[in-house]
Amino acid sequence: MSGPLLLSIESSCDETGIALIEDGRRIVANVVASQVALHAATGGIVPEVAARAHLRWIVPVLDEAWAGAGVGWSDVDAVAVTYGPGLAGSLLVGINFAKALAWVHDKPLIGVNHLEGHVYAAWLADPGTDPERPIFPLVALVVSGGHTFLVEMRDHLEYRLLGATVDDAAGEAFDKVGRLLGLGYPGGPAIQRAAEAADGIDVPFPRAWLGDSYDFSFSGLKTAARRIVDTVRADEGLPADDPEAVLSDAAVARLARGFQGSVVDVLATKTIRAAEACGARSVVLGGGVAANGALRSRLADEAAERGLPLIVPRPGLCTDNGAMIGAAGARRFEAGERSGLDLDARPSLPLARR
Ligand code: KG4
Ligand code: ZN
């Protein structure tokens, strides 16, 4: 075995993830218990329910990570855990579990920023694969349910914030518009599926460019969506005040593709512009919304036109998981960083400053 082996834990939001990662890259094990079905009933995450579910699942997830991994505690060099940003109660479950494991097995503890994990997912490799690695300097776009930002990295663990959302995250916009279109929770995957079934002309949605800045804004899109949906309902002859009268699948599909197109256009345009301005030698895409097929293919085309390598993890590594925490944690471990057993949850932990 080469490089350190980290046991890494993620519990910041609604996925309980535990992984074993060798050398910050090779996935020895990666198990994720998703709470999506649990939160679908309420149409969103109830923090208390999420924390209890982490508590329920964290031991079975660890057991499954060990099963078939072919390694044991004596092979592990450190325990890495997300300590922020995220929901306080959810973070605390993972942090306390990690502390107990580190203490009992006498291993160093490494606190990891969840957002750094989304960036470092780009270095992960599934067993038997050796995907292209990001090259510095790079520009990374992280788009998730809680965050949307662009950073420049000139080396490992060095971040300069180029821009961020001034209001909603891109994933939040997908989730809100998904609900508006009656597509359920989470909205992102549902909107992608609906959009893929669309034919004909997309319903046009506005784009918030915010001038030349690398900042983003998605809250206006939600307001626009409500107005646009009302117009389409009127076109279909549906009464405005009858929730039983639902839009046709064809109309929902055209709305979904129009909305997705607006988000993708702004994200891709600003990312490529930032990459060119920074003289980036590669572009990294991460976070739950990076699972979106339209965003992936648009950025792939634009990057290819400019001869820029685009590194996007497979969809399962874009959404929250323990493997990405092991990838980032390994860099911090090798840099000599150690967290004390007083490591606390930091619900608003930032990644970088401008
Ligand atoms: O990174 P993530 O798993 O959790 C956070 O840290 O927030 O991101 C979850 C977000 C949700 O808003 C979800 O709707 C969105 O990622 N998402 C997608 C897709 N898959 C997940 N958005 C668009 N297209 C997708 N295929
Ligand atoms: Zn995340």
CSV table of C-alpha atoms and ligand atoms in Angstrom, one decimal:
chain,number,residue,atom,x,y,z
A,1,MET,CA,0.0,0.0,0.0
A,2,SER,CA,1.3,3.5,-0.8
A,3,GLY,CA,0.4,6.7,0.9
A,4,PRO,CA,-1.7,7.1,4.1
A,5,LEU,CA,-5.0,5.2,4.6
A,6,LEU,CA,-7.7,7.4,6.0
A,7,LEU,CA,-11.1,6.5,7.4
A,8,SER,CA,-13.3,9.4,6.5
A,9,ILE,CA,-16.7,10.4,7.8
A,10,GLU,CA,-19.3,12.8,6.3
A,11,SER,CA,-22.6,13.7,8.0
A,12,SER,CA,-23.0,17.5,7.4
A,13,CYS,CA,-26.4,17.3,5.7
A,14,ASP,CA,-28.6,14.4,4.7
A,15,GLU,CA,-26.2,11.7,3.7
A,16,THR,CA,-24.3,9.5,6.1
A,17,GLY,CA,-21.0,8.6,4.4
A,18,ILE,CA,-18.0,6.6,5.5
A,19,ALA,CA,-15.0,5.7,3.3
A,20,LEU,CA,-11.5,4.3,3.3
A,21,ILE,CA,-9.2,6.3,1.1
A,22,GLU,CA,-5.6,5.4,0.2
A,23,ASP,CA,-3.2,8.2,-0.6
A,24,GLY,CA,-6.0,10.8,-1.0
A,25,ARG,CA,-7.1,9.1,-4.2
A,26,ARG,CA,-7.8,5.4,-4.3
A,27,ILE,CA,-11.3,4.4,-3.0
A,28,VAL,CA,-10.9,1.2,-0.9
A,29,ALA,CA,-14.5,1.5,0.4
A,30,ASN,CA,-17.2,4.2,0.1
A,31,VAL,CA,-20.6,3.7,1.7
A,32,VAL,CA,-23.4,6.3,1.6
A,33,ALA,CA,-26.7,6.0,3.4
A,34,SER,CA,-29.0,8.6,1.8
A,35,GLN,CA,-31.9,10.2,3.7
A,36,VAL,CA,-33.6,11.4,0.4
A,37,ALA,CA,-36.6,9.1,0.9
A,38,LEU,CA,-37.0,10.3,4.5
A,39,HIS,CA,-37.0,14.0,3.6
A,40,ALA,CA,-39.1,13.5,0.4
A,41,ALA,CA,-42.2,13.2,2.7
A,42,THR,CA,-41.7,16.7,4.1
A,43,GLY,CA,-40.5,18.2,0.8
A,44,GLY,CA,-37.2,19.2,2.4
A,45,ILE,CA,-34.8,18.5,5.3
A,46,VAL,CA,-35.9,18.8,8.9
A,47,PRO,CA,-32.6,19.2,10.8
A,48,GLU,CA,-33.7,17.2,13.9
A,49,VAL,CA,-34.9,14.3,11.7
A,50,ALA,CA,-31.6,14.4,9.8
A,51,ALA,CA,-29.5,14.3,12.9
A,52,ARG,CA,-31.5,11.3,14.3
A,53,ALA,CA,-31.1,9.4,11.0
A,54,HIS,CA,-27.3,9.9,11.1
A,55,LEU,CA,-27.3,8.5,14.6
A,56,ARG,CA,-29.4,5.5,13.4
A,57,TRP,CA,-27.2,4.8,10.3
A,58,ILE,CA,-23.6,5.7,11.2
A,59,VAL,CA,-22.7,2.3,12.8
A,60,PRO,CA,-24.2,0.2,10.0
A,61,VAL,CA,-22.5,2.4,7.4
A,62,LEU,CA,-19.1,1.9,9.2
A,63,ASP,CA,-19.7,-1.9,9.3
A,64,GLU,CA,-20.5,-2.0,5.6
A,65,ALA,CA,-17.4,0.1,4.8
A,66,TRP,CA,-15.2,-2.5,6.6
A,67,ALA,CA,-17.0,-5.4,4.9
A,68,GLY,CA,-14.9,-6.6,2.0
A,69,ALA,CA,-12.4,-3.7,2.3
A,70,GLY,CA,-9.6,-6.1,3.0
A,71,VAL,CA,-8.0,-3.7,5.5
A,72,GLY,CA,-8.4,-3.2,9.3
A,73,TRP,CA,-7.7,-0.6,12.0
A,74,SER,CA,-4.0,-1.5,12.0
A,75,ASP,CA,-3.8,-0.2,8.4
A,76,VAL,CA,-5.5,3.1,9.2
A,77,ASP,CA,-3.3,6.2,9.6
A,78,ALA,CA,-5.9,8.8,10.5
A,79,VAL,CA,-9.6,9.5,11.0
A,80,ALA,CA,-10.9,12.4,8.9
A,81,VAL,CA,-14.3,14.1,9.5
A,82,THR,CA,-16.4,17.0,8.2
A,83,TYR,CA,-16.6,19.7,10.9
A,84,GLY,CA,-18.5,22.3,8.8
A,85,PRO,CA,-20.2,23.9,7.1
A,86,GLY,CA,-23.6,22.1,7.6
A,87,LEU,CA,-26.4,21.4,10.0
A,88,ALA,CA,-25.0,21.6,13.6
A,89,GLY,CA,-26.8,18.5,14.9
A,90,SER,CA,-25.9,16.4,11.8
A,91,LEU,CA,-22.2,17.5,12.0
A,92,LEU,CA,-22.0,16.7,15.7
A,93,VAL,CA,-23.0,13.1,15.1
A,94,GLY,CA,-20.1,12.5,12.7
A,95,ILE,CA,-17.6,14.6,14.8
A,96,ASN,CA,-18.4,12.7,18.0
A,97,PHE,CA,-18.3,9.3,16.2
A,98,ALA,CA,-14.9,10.2,14.7
A,99,LYS,CA,-13.5,11.4,18.0
A,100,ALA,CA,-14.5,8.2,19.7
A,101,LEU,CA,-12.9,6.1,16.9
A,102,ALA,CA,-9.7,8.1,16.9
A,103,TRP,CA,-9.4,7.9,20.7
A,104,VAL,CA,-10.2,4.2,21.0
A,105,HIS,CA,-7.9,3.2,18.2
A,106,ASP,CA,-5.2,5.9,19.0
A,107,LYS,CA,-5.3,7.5,15.5
A,108,PRO,CA,-4.9,11.2,14.7
A,109,LEU,CA,-8.1,13.2,14.0
A,110,ILE,CA,-8.3,15.5,11.0
A,111,GLY,CA,-11.2,18.0,10.7
A,112,VAL,CA,-12.1,18.7,7.1
A,113,ASN,CA,-14.1,21.5,5.5
A,114,HIS,CA,-17.0,19.9,3.6
A,115,LEU,CA,-16.6,22.4,0.7
A,116,GLU,CA,-12.9,21.4,0.4
A,117,GLY,CA,-14.2,17.8,0.1
A,118,HIS,CA,-16.3,18.7,-2.9
A,119,VAL,CA,-13.3,20.2,-4.6
A,120,TYR,CA,-11.0,17.2,-3.7
A,121,ALA,CA,-13.5,14.7,-5.1
A,122,ALA,CA,-11.8,15.5,-8.4
A,123,TRP,CA,-8.7,13.6,-7.3
A,124,LEU,CA,-10.6,10.3,-6.5
A,125,ALA,CA,-10.2,7.1,-8.4
A,126,ASP,CA,-12.4,4.1,-8.3
A,127,PRO,CA,-10.7,0.7,-8.0
A,128,GLY,CA,-9.0,-0.3,-11.2
A,129,THR,CA,-9.2,3.2,-12.7
A,130,ASP,CA,-6.7,6.0,-13.1
A,131,PRO,CA,-8.6,9.1,-14.2
A,132,GLU,CA,-6.8,12.4,-15.2
A,133,ARG,CA,-5.7,14.5,-12.2
A,134,PRO,CA,-6.4,18.2,-11.9
A,135,ILE,CA,-3.4,20.4,-12.9
A,136,PHE,CA,-2.6,23.7,-11.1
A,137,PRO,CA,-3.4,26.5,-11.4
A,138,LEU,CA,-7.0,25.5,-11.6
A,139,VAL,CA,-10.5,27.0,-11.3
A,140,ALA,CA,-13.1,25.0,-9.4
A,141,LEU,CA,-16.8,25.5,-9.5
A,142,VAL,CA,-18.7,24.0,-6.5
A,143,VAL,CA,-22.4,23.9,-6.9
A,144,SER,CA,-24.5,22.2,-4.2
A,145,GLY,CA,-27.7,22.5,-2.3
A,146,GLY,CA,-26.2,25.0,0.2
A,147,HIS,CA,-23.3,26.6,-1.7
A,148,THR,CA,-22.3,28.0,-5.1
A,149,PHE,CA,-18.9,29.5,-5.6
A,150,LEU,CA,-15.9,29.7,-7.9
A,151,VAL,CA,-12.3,29.4,-6.5
A,152,GLU,CA,-8.9,29.6,-7.9
A,153,MET,CA,-6.2,27.1,-6.6
A,154,ARG,CA,-2.6,27.7,-7.5
A,155,ASP,CA,-1.5,24.7,-5.3
A,156,HIS,CA,-3.0,22.2,-2.9
A,157,LEU,CA,-5.1,23.6,0.0
A,158,GLU,CA,-4.7,27.2,-1.4
A,159,TYR,CA,-7.9,28.9,-2.3
A,160,ARG,CA,-8.8,32.3,-3.6
A,161,LEU,CA,-12.5,33.0,-3.8
A,162,LEU,CA,-13.4,34.5,-7.2
A,163,GLY,CA,-17.2,34.7,-6.7
A,164,ALA,CA,-20.1,33.2,-4.8
A,165,THR,CA,-23.9,33.3,-4.8
A,166,VAL,CA,-25.3,36.5,-3.3
A,167,ASP,CA,-28.5,34.7,-2.3
A,168,ASP,CA,-29.7,31.1,-3.1
A,169,ALA,CA,-27.4,28.2,-4.0
A,170,ALA,CA,-27.9,26.7,-7.4
A,171,GLY,CA,-29.2,23.4,-5.9
A,172,GLU,CA,-31.6,25.3,-3.8
A,173,ALA,CA,-33.0,26.9,-7.0
A,174,PHE,CA,-33.4,23.4,-8.5
A,175,ASP,CA,-35.2,22.2,-5.4
A,176,LYS,CA,-37.6,25.1,-5.2
A,177,VAL,CA,-38.4,25.1,-8.9
A,178,GLY,CA,-38.8,21.3,-8.8
A,179,ARG,CA,-41.4,21.7,-6.1
A,180,LEU,CA,-43.1,24.5,-8.1
A,181,LEU,CA,-43.3,22.1,-11.1
A,182,GLY,CA,-44.8,19.4,-8.9
A,183,LEU,CA,-41.7,17.2,-9.4
A,184,GLY,CA,-41.0,16.4,-5.7
A,185,TYR,CA,-37.8,16.5,-3.6
A,186,PRO,CA,-34.9,16.7,-4.5
A,187,GLY,CA,-35.7,18.9,-7.5
A,188,GLY,CA,-32.3,18.6,-9.2
A,189,PRO,CA,-32.4,15.0,-10.5
A,190,ALA,CA,-36.2,15.3,-11.2
A,191,ILE,CA,-35.7,18.5,-13.3
A,192,GLN,CA,-32.9,16.9,-15.2
A,193,ARG,CA,-35.1,13.8,-16.0
A,194,ALA,CA,-38.1,16.0,-17.0
A,195,ALA,CA,-35.8,18.2,-19.2
A,196,GLU,CA,-34.5,15.2,-21.0
A,197,ALA,CA,-38.0,14.3,-22.1
A,198,ALA,CA,-38.7,17.8,-23.5
A,199,ASP,CA,-39.2,18.4,-27.1
A,200,GLY,CA,-40.0,21.6,-29.0
A,201,ILE,CA,-38.9,25.1,-27.8
A,202,ASP,CA,-37.8,25.6,-24.2
A,203,VAL,CA,-39.9,28.0,-22.2
A,204,PRO,CA,-37.4,31.0,-21.9
A,205,PHE,CA,-36.1,31.9,-18.4
A,206,PRO,CA,-34.1,35.0,-17.5
A,207,ARG,CA,-30.3,34.9,-16.6
A,208,ALA,CA,-28.8,37.0,-13.8
A,209,TRP,CA,-25.4,38.0,-15.0
A,210,LEU,CA,-24.5,40.5,-12.3
A,211,GLY,CA,-22.2,42.4,-14.7
A,212,ASP,CA,-18.6,41.1,-15.1
A,213,SER,CA,-18.4,39.7,-11.6
A,214,TYR,CA,-18.0,36.0,-10.8
A,215,ASP,CA,-20.9,36.2,-8.3
A,216,PHE,CA,-24.2,34.4,-8.9
A,217,SER,CA,-27.8,35.1,-8.0
A,218,PHE,CA,-30.6,32.5,-8.3
A,219,SER,CA,-33.4,33.9,-6.1
A,220,GLY,CA,-34.8,36.0,-8.9
A,221,LEU,CA,-35.1,32.9,-11.0
A,222,LYS,CA,-37.5,31.4,-8.5
A,223,THR,CA,-39.8,34.4,-8.6
A,224,ALA,CA,-39.5,34.4,-12.4
A,225,ALA,CA,-40.4,30.7,-12.4
A,226,ARG,CA,-43.6,31.3,-10.5
A,227,ARG,CA,-44.7,34.0,-13.0
A,228,ILE,CA,-43.7,31.9,-16.0
A,229,VAL,CA,-45.5,28.8,-14.6
A,230,ASP,CA,-48.7,31.0,-14.2
A,231,THR,CA,-48.4,32.1,-17.8
A,232,VAL,CA,-48.0,28.6,-19.1
A,233,ARG,CA,-51.0,27.4,-17.0
A,234,ALA,CA,-53.1,30.2,-18.5
A,235,ASP,CA,-51.9,29.1,-22.0
A,236,GLU,CA,-53.1,25.6,-21.2
A,237,GLY,CA,-56.4,26.9,-20.0
A,238,LEU,CA,-55.9,25.8,-16.4
A,239,PRO,CA,-57.6,27.9,-13.6
A,240,ALA,CA,-55.0,29.8,-11.6
A,241,ASP,CA,-56.4,28.9,-8.2
A,242,ASP,CA,-57.0,25.1,-8.6
A,243,PRO,CA,-54.1,23.0,-7.4
A,244,GLU,CA,-55.9,19.9,-8.7
A,245,ALA,CA,-55.6,21.2,-12.3
A,246,VAL,CA,-51.9,20.2,-13.1
A,247,LEU,CA,-49.8,21.1,-16.1
A,248,SER,CA,-49.3,18.6,-18.8
A,249,ASP,CA,-46.0,16.5,-18.7
A,250,ALA,CA,-45.0,18.2,-22.0
A,251,ALA,CA,-45.4,21.7,-20.5
A,252,VAL,CA,-43.5,20.7,-17.3
A,253,ALA,CA,-40.7,19.3,-19.5
A,254,ARG,CA,-40.3,22.5,-21.5
A,255,LEU,CA,-40.3,24.5,-18.3
A,256,ALA,CA,-37.8,22.2,-16.7
A,257,ARG,CA,-35.4,22.5,-19.7
A,258,GLY,CA,-35.8,26.3,-19.9
A,259,PHE,CA,-35.0,26.7,-16.2
A,260,GLN,CA,-32.1,24.2,-16.3
A,261,GLY,CA,-30.7,26.0,-19.4
A,262,SER,CA,-30.7,29.3,-17.6
A,263,VAL,CA,-28.8,27.9,-14.6
A,264,VAL,CA,-26.3,26.0,-16.8
A,265,ASP,CA,-25.7,28.9,-19.1
A,266,VAL,CA,-24.7,31.3,-16.2
A,267,LEU,CA,-22.6,28.7,-14.3
A,268,ALA,CA,-20.7,27.5,-17.4
A,269,THR,CA,-20.1,31.0,-18.9
A,270,LYS,CA,-18.7,32.4,-15.6
A,271,THR,CA,-16.5,29.3,-15.0
A,272,ILE,CA,-14.9,29.4,-18.4
A,273,ARG,CA,-14.4,33.2,-18.2
A,274,ALA,CA,-12.7,32.7,-14.8
A,275,ALA,CA,-10.5,29.9,-16.1
A,276,GLU,CA,-9.3,32.1,-19.0
A,277,ALA,CA,-8.7,35.1,-16.7
A,278,CYS,CA,-6.7,33.1,-14.2
A,279,GLY,CA,-4.7,31.2,-16.9
A,280,ALA,CA,-6.0,28.0,-15.5
A,281,ARG,CA,-4.6,24.7,-16.8
A,282,SER,CA,-7.6,22.7,-15.7
A,283,VAL,CA,-11.2,23.1,-14.5
A,284,VAL,CA,-12.8,21.2,-11.7
A,285,LEU,CA,-16.5,20.8,-11.1
A,286,GLY,CA,-18.0,19.5,-7.8
A,287,GLY,CA,-21.0,19.5,-5.5
A,288,GLY,CA,-24.4,17.9,-5.9
A,289,VAL,CA,-25.5,20.0,-8.9
A,290,ALA,CA,-22.3,18.8,-10.7
A,291,ALA,CA,-24.2,15.5,-11.1
A,292,ASN,CA,-26.4,17.4,-13.7
A,293,GLY,CA,-25.9,16.0,-17.2
A,294,ALA,CA,-26.6,19.3,-19.0
A,295,LEU,CA,-24.1,21.2,-16.9
A,296,ARG,CA,-21.5,18.5,-17.3
A,297,SER,CA,-21.8,18.3,-21.1
A,298,ARG,CA,-22.0,22.1,-21.6
A,299,LEU,CA,-18.8,22.6,-19.6
A,300,ALA,CA,-17.1,19.6,-21.3
A,301,ASP,CA,-17.8,21.2,-24.7
A,302,GLU,CA,-16.6,24.6,-23.7
A,303,ALA,CA,-13.5,23.3,-22.0
A,304,ALA,CA,-12.6,21.1,-24.9
A,305,GLU,CA,-12.9,24.0,-27.4
A,306,ARG,CA,-10.2,25.7,-25.3
A,307,GLY,CA,-8.0,22.6,-24.8
A,308,LEU,CA,-8.7,22.8,-21.1
A,309,PRO,CA,-9.0,19.5,-19.2
A,310,LEU,CA,-12.3,19.3,-17.3
A,311,ILE,CA,-12.3,17.1,-14.2
A,312,VAL,CA,-15.8,16.1,-13.0
A,313,PRO,CA,-16.2,13.2,-10.6
A,314,ARG,CA,-18.9,10.6,-11.5
A,315,PRO,CA,-22.3,11.7,-10.2
A,316,GLY,CA,-22.1,9.6,-7.0
A,317,LEU,CA,-18.9,11.4,-6.0
A,318,CYS,CA,-20.4,14.8,-6.7
A,319,THR,CA,-23.2,14.5,-4.2
A,320,ASP,CA,-22.2,14.2,-0.5
A,321,ASN,CA,-20.0,11.2,0.4
A,322,GLY,CA,-17.2,10.2,2.8
A,323,ALA,CA,-14.7,9.5,0.0
A,324,MET,CA,-14.3,13.2,-0.8
A,325,ILE,CA,-13.5,13.9,2.9
A,326,GLY,CA,-10.8,11.3,2.8
A,327,ALA,CA,-9.3,12.9,-0.4
A,328,ALA,CA,-9.1,16.3,1.2
A,329,GLY,CA,-8.2,14.9,4.7
A,330,ALA,CA,-5.2,13.1,3.2
A,331,ARG,CA,-3.7,16.4,2.0
A,332,ARG,CA,-4.2,18.0,5.4
A,333,PHE,CA,-2.7,14.9,7.1
A,334,GLU,CA,0.4,15.0,4.9
A,335,ALA,CA,0.7,18.8,5.6
A,336,GLY,CA,1.0,17.8,9.3
A,337,GLU,CA,-2.3,19.1,10.4
A,338,ARG,CA,-4.0,17.4,13.4
A,339,SER,CA,-7.3,18.3,15.2
A,340,GLY,CA,-7.7,18.0,18.9
A,341,LEU,CA,-10.4,16.1,20.6
A,342,ASP,CA,-12.0,19.5,21.3
A,343,LEU,CA,-12.9,19.7,17.5
A,344,ASP,CA,-16.3,21.4,17.3
A,345,ALA,CA,-19.0,21.8,14.7
A,346,ARG,CA,-18.7,25.0,12.6
A,347,PRO,CA,-22.1,25.3,10.8
A,348,SER,CA,-20.9,28.4,8.8
A,349,LEU,CA,-17.3,27.4,8.2
A,350,PRO,CA,-16.1,29.3,5.1
A,351,LEU,CA,-13.6,27.8,2.6
A,352,ALA,CA,-11.9,30.9,1.3
A,353,ARG,CA,-11.8,34.6,1.2
A,354,ARG,CA,-11.5,37.0,-1.7
B,1,KG4,O1,-23.7,18.4,-2.5
B,1,KG4,P1,-25.0,17.9,-2.2
B,1,KG4,O2,-25.3,16.5,-2.2
B,1,KG4,O3,-25.4,18.4,-0.7
B,1,KG4,C1,-25.0,19.7,-0.3
B,1,KG4,O4,-23.9,19.8,0.2
B,1,KG4,O5,-25.9,20.6,-0.4
B,1,KG4,O6,-26.0,18.7,-3.1
B,1,KG4,C2,-27.4,18.5,-3.1
B,1,KG4,C3,-28.0,19.3,-4.2
B,1,KG4,C4,-29.6,19.3,-4.2
B,1,KG4,O7,-30.0,20.6,-4.2
B,1,KG4,C5,-30.0,18.5,-5.4
B,1,KG4,O8,-31.2,19.0,-6.0
B,1,KG4,C6,-28.8,18.8,-6.3
B,1,KG4,O9,-27.7,18.8,-5.5
B,1,KG4,N1,-28.7,17.8,-7.4
B,1,KG4,C7,-28.8,18.1,-8.7
B,1,KG4,C8,-28.7,16.9,-9.4
B,1,KG4,N2,-28.4,15.9,-8.5
B,1,KG4,C9,-28.4,16.5,-7.2
B,1,KG4,N3,-29.1,19.2,-9.3
B,1,KG4,C10,-29.3,19.2,-10.7
B,1,KG4,N4,-29.2,18.1,-11.4
B,1,KG4,C11,-28.9,16.9,-10.8
B,1,KG4,N5,-28.8,15.7,-11.6
B,2,ZN,ZN,-22.2,18.9,-0.2
